Coordinates of C-alpha atoms and ligand atoms in Angstrom, one line a residue:
M1 CA 0.0 0.0 0.0
R2 CA 2.6 2.5 1.2
C3 CA 4.8 1.7 -1.8
K4 CA 2.0 2.3 -4.3
A5 CA 1.0 5.7 -2.6
V6 CA 4.6 6.9 -2.9
T7 CA 4.7 6.0 -6.6
A8 CA 1.5 7.8 -7.2
L9 CA 2.8 10.9 -5.5
C10 CA 6.1 10.8 -7.5
R11 CA 4.1 10.6 -10.7
T12 CA 2.0 13.6 -9.7
V13 CA 5.2 15.6 -8.8
L14 CA 6.9 14.6 -12.0
C15 CA 3.9 15.5 -14.0
L16 CA 3.6 18.9 -12.3
C17 CA 7.4 19.6 -12.9
A18 CA 7.0 18.8 -16.5
T19 CA 4.0 21.1 -16.8
L20 CA 6.0 23.9 -15.2
V21 CA 9.0 23.4 -17.4
R22 CA 6.7 23.4 -20.5
A23 CA 5.1 26.6 -19.3
Q24 CA 8.5 28.4 -19.1
Q25 CA 9.5 27.4 -22.6
P26 CA 8.1 29.3 -25.5
A27 CA 5.6 27.3 -27.5
P28 CA 7.1 26.2 -30.8
Q29 CA 5.0 28.6 -32.9
E30 CA 6.1 31.5 -30.5
A31 CA 9.8 30.7 -31.0
A32 CA 9.3 30.6 -34.7
K33 CA 7.8 34.1 -34.6
T34 CA 11.2 35.7 -33.4
P35 CA 12.6 37.0 -36.7
P36 CA 16.3 36.6 -37.4
D37 CA 18.2 39.9 -37.0
P38 CA 18.6 41.1 -40.6
I39 CA 21.8 43.0 -39.7
A40 CA 23.5 39.8 -38.4
T41 CA 22.5 38.1 -41.6
L42 CA 24.1 40.9 -43.6
A43 CA 27.2 40.9 -41.5
S44 CA 27.7 37.2 -42.1
G45 CA 28.3 38.1 -45.8
L46 CA 31.6 39.7 -44.8
S47 CA 34.6 37.3 -44.7
L48 CA 38.3 37.6 -43.8
E49 CA 39.3 35.9 -47.1
R50 CA 37.2 38.3 -49.2
Y51 CA 38.5 41.4 -47.2
K52 CA 42.1 40.2 -47.6
A53 CA 41.6 39.5 -51.3
T54 CA 40.3 43.0 -51.9
I55 CA 43.3 44.6 -50.1
K56 CA 45.7 42.3 -52.0
S57 CA 44.1 43.4 -55.3
L58 CA 44.6 47.1 -54.5
T59 CA 48.3 46.4 -53.9
Q60 CA 48.7 45.6 -57.6
F61 CA 48.7 49.4 -58.1
G62 CA 51.6 49.9 -55.7
D63 CA 51.5 52.9 -53.4
R64 CA 48.8 54.6 -55.6
V65 CA 50.3 58.1 -55.2
Q66 CA 47.8 60.8 -56.4
G67 CA 48.5 62.2 -59.9
T68 CA 50.2 59.0 -61.3
D69 CA 49.1 56.4 -63.8
R70 CA 49.0 53.7 -61.0
N71 CA 46.6 56.0 -59.1
R72 CA 44.4 56.5 -62.1
A73 CA 44.4 52.7 -62.8
A74 CA 43.3 52.1 -59.3
V75 CA 40.4 54.5 -59.6
D76 CA 39.3 52.6 -62.8
W77 CA 39.6 49.3 -61.1
I78 CA 37.7 50.4 -58.0
E79 CA 34.9 51.7 -60.2
A80 CA 34.7 48.5 -62.2
Q81 CA 34.5 46.5 -58.9
L82 CA 31.7 48.7 -57.5
K83 CA 29.7 48.2 -60.7
S84 CA 30.3 44.4 -60.6
Y85 CA 28.9 44.4 -57.0
G86 CA 25.7 45.9 -58.2
C87 CA 26.5 49.5 -57.1
T88 CA 26.1 50.5 -60.7
N89 CA 25.4 54.3 -60.4
T90 CA 29.0 55.2 -60.0
E91 CA 30.0 58.8 -60.4
R92 CA 33.3 60.6 -60.6
L93 CA 34.1 63.9 -59.0
H94 CA 36.5 66.0 -61.2
Y95 CA 38.9 68.6 -59.9
D96 CA 42.3 70.1 -60.5
Y97 CA 45.2 69.7 -58.2
Q98 CA 48.2 72.0 -58.3
P99 CA 50.7 71.2 -55.5
P100 CA 52.0 74.1 -53.6
A101 CA 55.5 75.3 -54.6
P102 CA 58.2 73.9 -52.3
P103 CA 59.3 76.5 -49.7
A104 CA 62.4 78.6 -50.7
T105 CA 64.2 77.5 -47.6
P106 CA 63.5 74.0 -46.2
A107 CA 61.4 74.1 -43.1
P108 CA 63.4 73.4 -39.9
P109 CA 62.8 70.0 -38.4
R110 CA 59.7 70.0 -36.3
P111 CA 60.4 69.9 -32.5
V112 CA 59.3 66.7 -30.9
P113 CA 56.1 67.5 -29.0
Q114 CA 56.4 66.5 -25.4
V115 CA 52.8 66.7 -24.1
F116 CA 50.2 67.6 -26.6
G117 CA 49.9 66.2 -30.2
L118 CA 47.7 66.6 -33.3
G119 CA 44.0 67.2 -32.8
G120 CA 44.4 68.1 -29.1
S121 CA 45.6 64.7 -28.1
R122 CA 47.8 64.0 -25.1
F123 CA 50.9 61.8 -25.3
R124 CA 51.4 59.0 -22.7
G125 CA 54.5 56.8 -22.2
P126 CA 57.9 57.1 -23.9
R127 CA 58.1 59.5 -26.8
T128 CA 58.9 57.9 -30.1
P129 CA 58.0 60.4 -32.9
D130 CA 56.3 59.3 -36.1
P131 CA 59.0 59.7 -38.8
P132 CA 58.3 61.8 -41.9
P133 CA 56.8 59.9 -44.9
N134 CA 59.4 58.1 -46.9
T135 CA 60.3 59.7 -50.2
D136 CA 63.5 57.7 -51.0
P137 CA 62.9 55.0 -53.7
M138 CA 66.1 53.2 -52.6
K139 CA 64.4 52.4 -49.3
Q140 CA 62.2 49.9 -51.2
P141 CA 64.4 46.8 -51.6
D142 CA 61.9 45.0 -53.9
V143 CA 63.1 46.1 -57.4
K144 CA 59.7 45.2 -59.1
L145 CA 57.8 47.3 -56.6
R146 CA 60.2 50.1 -56.8
E147 CA 59.7 50.1 -60.6
L148 CA 55.9 50.0 -60.2
N149 CA 56.1 53.0 -57.9
S150 CA 58.5 55.0 -60.1
G151 CA 56.1 57.2 -62.1
A152 CA 56.1 60.7 -60.6
S153 CA 53.0 62.6 -59.7
T154 CA 52.2 65.4 -62.1
P155 CA 49.9 68.4 -61.4
G156 CA 46.6 68.6 -63.2
P157 CA 43.2 66.9 -63.4
R158 CA 42.2 64.5 -60.7
E159 CA 39.2 62.1 -60.3
E160 CA 37.6 60.1 -57.5
V161 CA 34.8 57.7 -57.5
F162 CA 31.7 57.0 -55.5
C163 CA 28.4 55.0 -55.8
T164 CA 25.2 55.2 -53.9
K165 CA 22.6 52.9 -52.4
I166 CA 19.4 54.8 -53.0
G167 CA 17.1 54.9 -50.0
A168 CA 13.6 53.3 -50.7
T169 CA 11.6 55.9 -48.6
H170 CA 14.1 58.7 -48.0
P171 CA 16.3 58.9 -51.1
D172 CA 16.9 62.6 -50.2
E173 CA 19.0 61.8 -47.1
M174 CA 22.2 59.8 -46.8
Y175 CA 25.1 58.6 -44.8
I176 CA 28.6 58.8 -46.3
V177 CA 30.9 55.8 -45.8
S178 CA 34.4 56.5 -47.0
A179 CA 38.1 55.9 -47.1
H180 CA 41.0 57.3 -49.2
M181 CA 42.3 55.3 -52.1
D182 CA 45.6 57.1 -52.6
G183 CA 48.8 56.3 -50.7
R184 CA 52.5 57.1 -50.4
G185 CA 55.8 55.9 -49.1
W186 CA 57.1 53.5 -51.9
G187 CA 55.4 50.4 -50.4
E188 CA 51.9 49.0 -51.4
A189 CA 49.8 51.2 -49.2
A190 CA 48.2 48.0 -48.0
N191 CA 47.2 49.4 -44.6
D192 CA 47.2 53.1 -45.5
D193 CA 44.7 53.0 -46.9
G194 CA 44.1 49.7 -48.8
S195 CA 42.5 48.5 -45.6
G196 CA 39.9 51.3 -45.4
T197 CA 39.3 51.2 -49.2
A198 CA 38.6 47.4 -49.1
L199 CA 36.3 47.9 -46.1
V200 CA 34.2 50.5 -48.0
M201 CA 34.1 48.4 -51.1
E202 CA 33.0 45.3 -49.2
L203 CA 30.2 47.3 -47.6
A204 CA 29.2 48.6 -51.0
R205 CA 29.0 45.0 -52.1
I206 CA 26.8 43.8 -49.2
F207 CA 24.4 46.8 -49.3
S208 CA 24.1 46.3 -53.1
L209 CA 22.8 42.8 -52.8
P210 CA 19.4 42.6 -54.6
E211 CA 17.5 41.5 -51.5
V212 CA 18.8 44.4 -49.4
Q213 CA 16.7 47.6 -49.0
T214 CA 17.4 50.7 -46.9
E215 CA 15.1 53.5 -46.1
R216 CA 17.8 56.1 -46.4
S217 CA 20.6 56.4 -48.9
I218 CA 24.2 55.4 -48.3
R219 CA 27.1 56.8 -50.4
F220 CA 30.3 54.8 -50.7
A221 CA 33.2 57.2 -51.5
L222 CA 36.8 56.6 -52.2
W223 CA 38.6 59.9 -51.8
N224 CA 41.7 60.8 -53.8
N225 CA 44.5 63.3 -52.7
E226 CA 44.2 62.5 -49.0
E227 CA 47.9 62.2 -48.6
S228 CA 48.5 65.6 -50.2
G229 CA 46.2 67.4 -47.8
H230 CA 42.6 66.0 -48.1
Q231 CA 41.9 67.9 -51.4
G232 CA 39.6 65.1 -52.7
A233 CA 37.3 65.3 -49.7
R234 CA 37.5 69.0 -49.4
T235 CA 36.6 69.5 -53.1
Y236 CA 33.6 67.2 -52.7
V237 CA 32.4 69.4 -49.8
A238 CA 33.0 72.6 -51.8
Q239 CA 31.3 71.3 -55.0
R240 CA 28.3 69.6 -53.4
K241 CA 27.4 71.0 -50.0
D242 CA 24.9 73.4 -51.5
L243 CA 23.2 70.8 -53.6
Q244 CA 22.1 68.8 -50.5
G245 CA 18.5 67.6 -50.5
K246 CA 17.6 69.2 -53.8
E247 CA 15.4 67.2 -56.1
S248 CA 16.7 67.3 -59.7
P249 CA 15.1 67.4 -62.1
A250 CA 12.1 68.8 -60.1
G251 CA 9.4 66.2 -59.6
S252 CA 11.7 63.3 -60.6
G253 CA 12.1 61.8 -57.2
Q254 CA 15.9 61.9 -57.7
Y255 CA 18.3 63.6 -55.4
P256 CA 21.8 63.9 -56.9
E257 CA 23.1 65.0 -53.5
P258 CA 21.0 63.7 -50.7
K259 CA 21.2 65.6 -47.4
W260 CA 24.2 64.5 -45.4
L261 CA 23.2 62.8 -42.1
G262 CA 26.7 61.7 -41.1
M263 CA 30.2 61.0 -42.5
I264 CA 32.2 57.9 -41.5
Q265 CA 35.9 57.7 -42.6
H266 CA 38.1 54.6 -42.4
D267 CA 41.9 55.1 -42.5
M268 CA 44.4 52.4 -41.5
M269 CA 42.4 49.6 -40.0
L270 CA 44.9 46.7 -39.4
F271 CA 47.7 47.3 -37.0
D272 CA 47.4 47.7 -33.2
H273 CA 50.5 46.1 -31.7
G274 CA 50.4 48.5 -28.7
M275 CA 52.7 51.2 -27.4
P276 CA 56.3 51.0 -28.4
G277 CA 58.7 50.0 -25.7
K278 CA 61.3 52.4 -24.1
D279 CA 63.7 51.4 -26.9
G280 CA 61.1 52.4 -29.5
S281 CA 60.5 48.8 -30.7
V282 CA 57.0 47.6 -31.4
S283 CA 55.7 44.1 -30.7
K284 CA 55.6 41.7 -33.7
E285 CA 52.1 40.5 -32.7
Q286 CA 48.7 42.2 -32.8
R287 CA 48.0 42.8 -29.1
P288 CA 45.1 40.6 -27.9
E289 CA 43.3 43.7 -26.5
A290 CA 43.6 45.5 -29.9
D291 CA 40.7 47.9 -30.4
I292 CA 39.1 50.0 -33.1
N293 CA 39.4 53.7 -32.3
I294 CA 36.3 55.7 -33.2
E295 CA 37.3 59.4 -33.1
Y296 CA 35.3 62.6 -33.3
Q297 CA 36.7 66.1 -32.9
A298 CA 35.7 67.7 -29.6
S299 CA 36.4 71.3 -30.9
S300 CA 34.1 70.8 -34.0
K301 CA 30.7 72.5 -34.4
F302 CA 29.0 69.1 -34.4
A303 CA 31.0 67.6 -31.5
G304 CA 27.9 66.6 -29.5
A305 CA 26.1 64.9 -32.4
A306 CA 29.4 63.3 -33.6
L307 CA 29.9 61.8 -30.1
L308 CA 26.3 60.4 -30.2
L309 CA 27.1 58.9 -33.7
A310 CA 30.3 57.4 -32.3
G311 CA 28.2 55.8 -29.5
K312 CA 26.0 54.1 -32.0
F313 CA 29.1 52.6 -33.7
Q314 CA 30.4 51.4 -30.3
L315 CA 27.1 49.7 -29.6
A316 CA 27.0 48.2 -33.1
N317 CA 30.6 46.9 -32.5
E318 CA 29.4 45.0 -29.4
K319 CA 26.6 43.5 -31.3
Y320 CA 28.2 42.6 -34.6
A321 CA 32.1 42.6 -34.3
A322 CA 33.4 39.2 -33.5
D323 CA 36.8 39.7 -32.0
Y324 CA 37.9 43.3 -31.2
P325 CA 36.1 46.0 -29.2
A326 CA 35.8 49.7 -30.2
N327 CA 36.6 52.7 -28.0
I328 CA 35.7 56.4 -28.5
G329 CA 38.2 59.3 -28.4
P330 CA 37.7 63.1 -28.9
H331 CA 40.7 64.0 -31.1
M332 CA 39.8 63.1 -34.7
T333 CA 42.4 64.7 -36.9
N334 CA 44.4 64.4 -40.1
T335 CA 41.8 62.6 -42.1
D336 CA 39.1 63.3 -44.7
S337 CA 36.3 63.6 -42.2
D338 CA 38.0 66.9 -41.0
A339 CA 36.4 68.5 -44.1
F340 CA 32.9 67.6 -42.8
Q341 CA 33.2 68.1 -39.1
D342 CA 31.8 71.6 -38.9
L343 CA 28.9 70.8 -41.3
I344 CA 27.6 67.5 -40.0
P345 CA 28.4 64.8 -37.4
A346 CA 31.7 63.2 -38.7
I347 CA 33.7 60.4 -37.2
S348 CA 36.7 58.3 -38.2
L349 CA 37.6 54.7 -37.5
R350 CA 41.2 53.7 -37.1
E351 CA 43.5 51.0 -35.7
A352 CA 44.8 53.6 -33.2
E353 CA 44.2 57.2 -32.2
R354 CA 45.6 59.5 -34.8
G355 CA 47.1 62.1 -32.6
A356 CA 48.6 60.5 -29.5
Q357 CA 49.1 56.9 -30.8
M358 CA 50.0 57.2 -34.5
G359 CA 51.8 60.4 -33.5
N360 CA 53.9 58.3 -31.1
N361 CA 54.8 55.8 -33.8
W362 CA 52.6 52.9 -32.7
D363 CA 52.5 51.9 -36.4
P364 CA 56.1 51.7 -37.8
H365 CA 54.7 51.0 -41.3
H366 CA 52.9 54.4 -41.5
H367 CA 53.9 56.0 -44.9
Q368 CA 57.0 53.7 -45.1
P369 CA 58.1 51.1 -47.7
T370 CA 57.2 48.4 -45.3
D371 CA 53.4 49.0 -45.7
L372 CA 53.1 45.8 -47.6
Y373 CA 50.4 43.1 -47.7
A374 CA 52.9 40.5 -46.7
N375 CA 53.8 42.4 -43.5
F376 CA 50.3 41.8 -41.9
T377 CA 49.0 38.7 -40.3
D378 CA 45.4 37.3 -40.1
D379 CA 45.2 38.8 -36.6
D380 CA 45.9 42.2 -38.2
F381 CA 43.5 41.7 -41.1
R382 CA 40.8 40.6 -38.6
L383 CA 40.9 44.1 -36.9
G384 CA 39.9 45.6 -40.2
L385 CA 37.2 43.0 -40.7
N386 CA 35.8 43.8 -37.3
A387 CA 35.7 47.5 -38.2
A388 CA 33.8 46.4 -41.3
Q389 CA 31.3 44.5 -39.1
T390 CA 31.0 47.6 -36.9
T391 CA 30.3 50.1 -39.7
L392 CA 28.0 47.7 -41.4
G393 CA 26.0 47.2 -38.2
A394 CA 25.8 50.8 -37.4
V395 CA 25.0 52.1 -40.9
A396 CA 22.4 49.3 -41.4
E397 CA 20.6 50.4 -38.3
L398 CA 20.9 54.1 -39.0
A399 CA 19.8 53.8 -42.7
G400 CA 16.9 51.4 -41.8
V401 CA 17.7 48.1 -43.4
K402 CA 15.4 45.4 -44.7
V403 CA 16.6 42.1 -46.0
G404 CA 14.2 40.1 -48.2
S405 CA 10.9 40.0 -46.3
S406 CA 12.5 40.8 -42.9
P407 CA 11.1 43.8 -41.0
V408 CA 12.9 47.1 -41.2
S409 CA 15.7 47.4 -38.6
R410 CA 16.5 50.9 -37.6
S411 CA 17.1 53.5 -35.0
E412 CA 16.0 57.0 -35.8
P413 CA 18.9 59.4 -36.6
Ligands
LIG1 ZN1 45.6 57.3 -44.4

């Protein structure tokens, strides 16, 4: 008798437990209702191998110095690639570049700043100044590469290319996602700025997939003449800032220059091996705690809005970047986004802070003949890929993305 009663009680308790467990689990049809995150789906289209292959392809044009045949060939190649990705509405900005005459007497060597650097940054640790850009061909030991880089820059006409994902419901507003395609230093400009150019091209490819729709427009721009003083980006601003948001022709629903909502520049995305040691040497390995540095300029007119924009990128990094975090700093400087910072919220993404870290020679390949594809490892390339995941995630949210029949994913700008 006693035995049977215990068994019956056990059965009741077991039955009750099972009911409770079932009650806590979503019903199968409920679980099926949670739609997949369309942005995660998009981000999964990025791959380390594709990103590396695009950088490698850019290095076929050597250091891509502005005003040379190799630079013009690179612009042609980038445009053909963008079209092949489905970003078919490519346009070119035309301008003339006349380099300033060299000073009559050479400038005295710059004093080594001890405390404050470019953009209002503050140096920490031992001082190891960033050397001047290399201009000596003989510092490139690879004869073939030296030959490829040997054509000199000539003054005159310049071109740069961009293409645009047209917004489905707000074609009159856009985000600008950019990098500079020119380089210098007698290497391959693999990191500066093949890494940023490849990132922008990869994003153009993903956002141009036929199943992807965005509410707002996104322009993918590859500036020229960054290394000579940002003339490509500055000319774009000068030529087009007053065209923003104007429908042309009237009634056509077309906006040649949608209103600028934000500008995001990518420049040197691969190398974060940490602070140089007291002897000036830099670690051979990517540091495990490497990060993407999102910078805005605290002294710019749109500092507050740019900081908010940077915050959205940091959150997108946490959601979509697989390996490396992002940190925000207030000293954006020496990059194409400078031209936009007093007109709209503008930020830049980099491997290190431009003022205090690059300025303290954290990247010994900067503008040197050693900026070669072969000098970076997968741990380096992965930092650039994570920056691509970060920008893709943030811009997809900001522009309001929809993939296939997925709901629109967005946060209001
Ligand atoms: Zn650069």
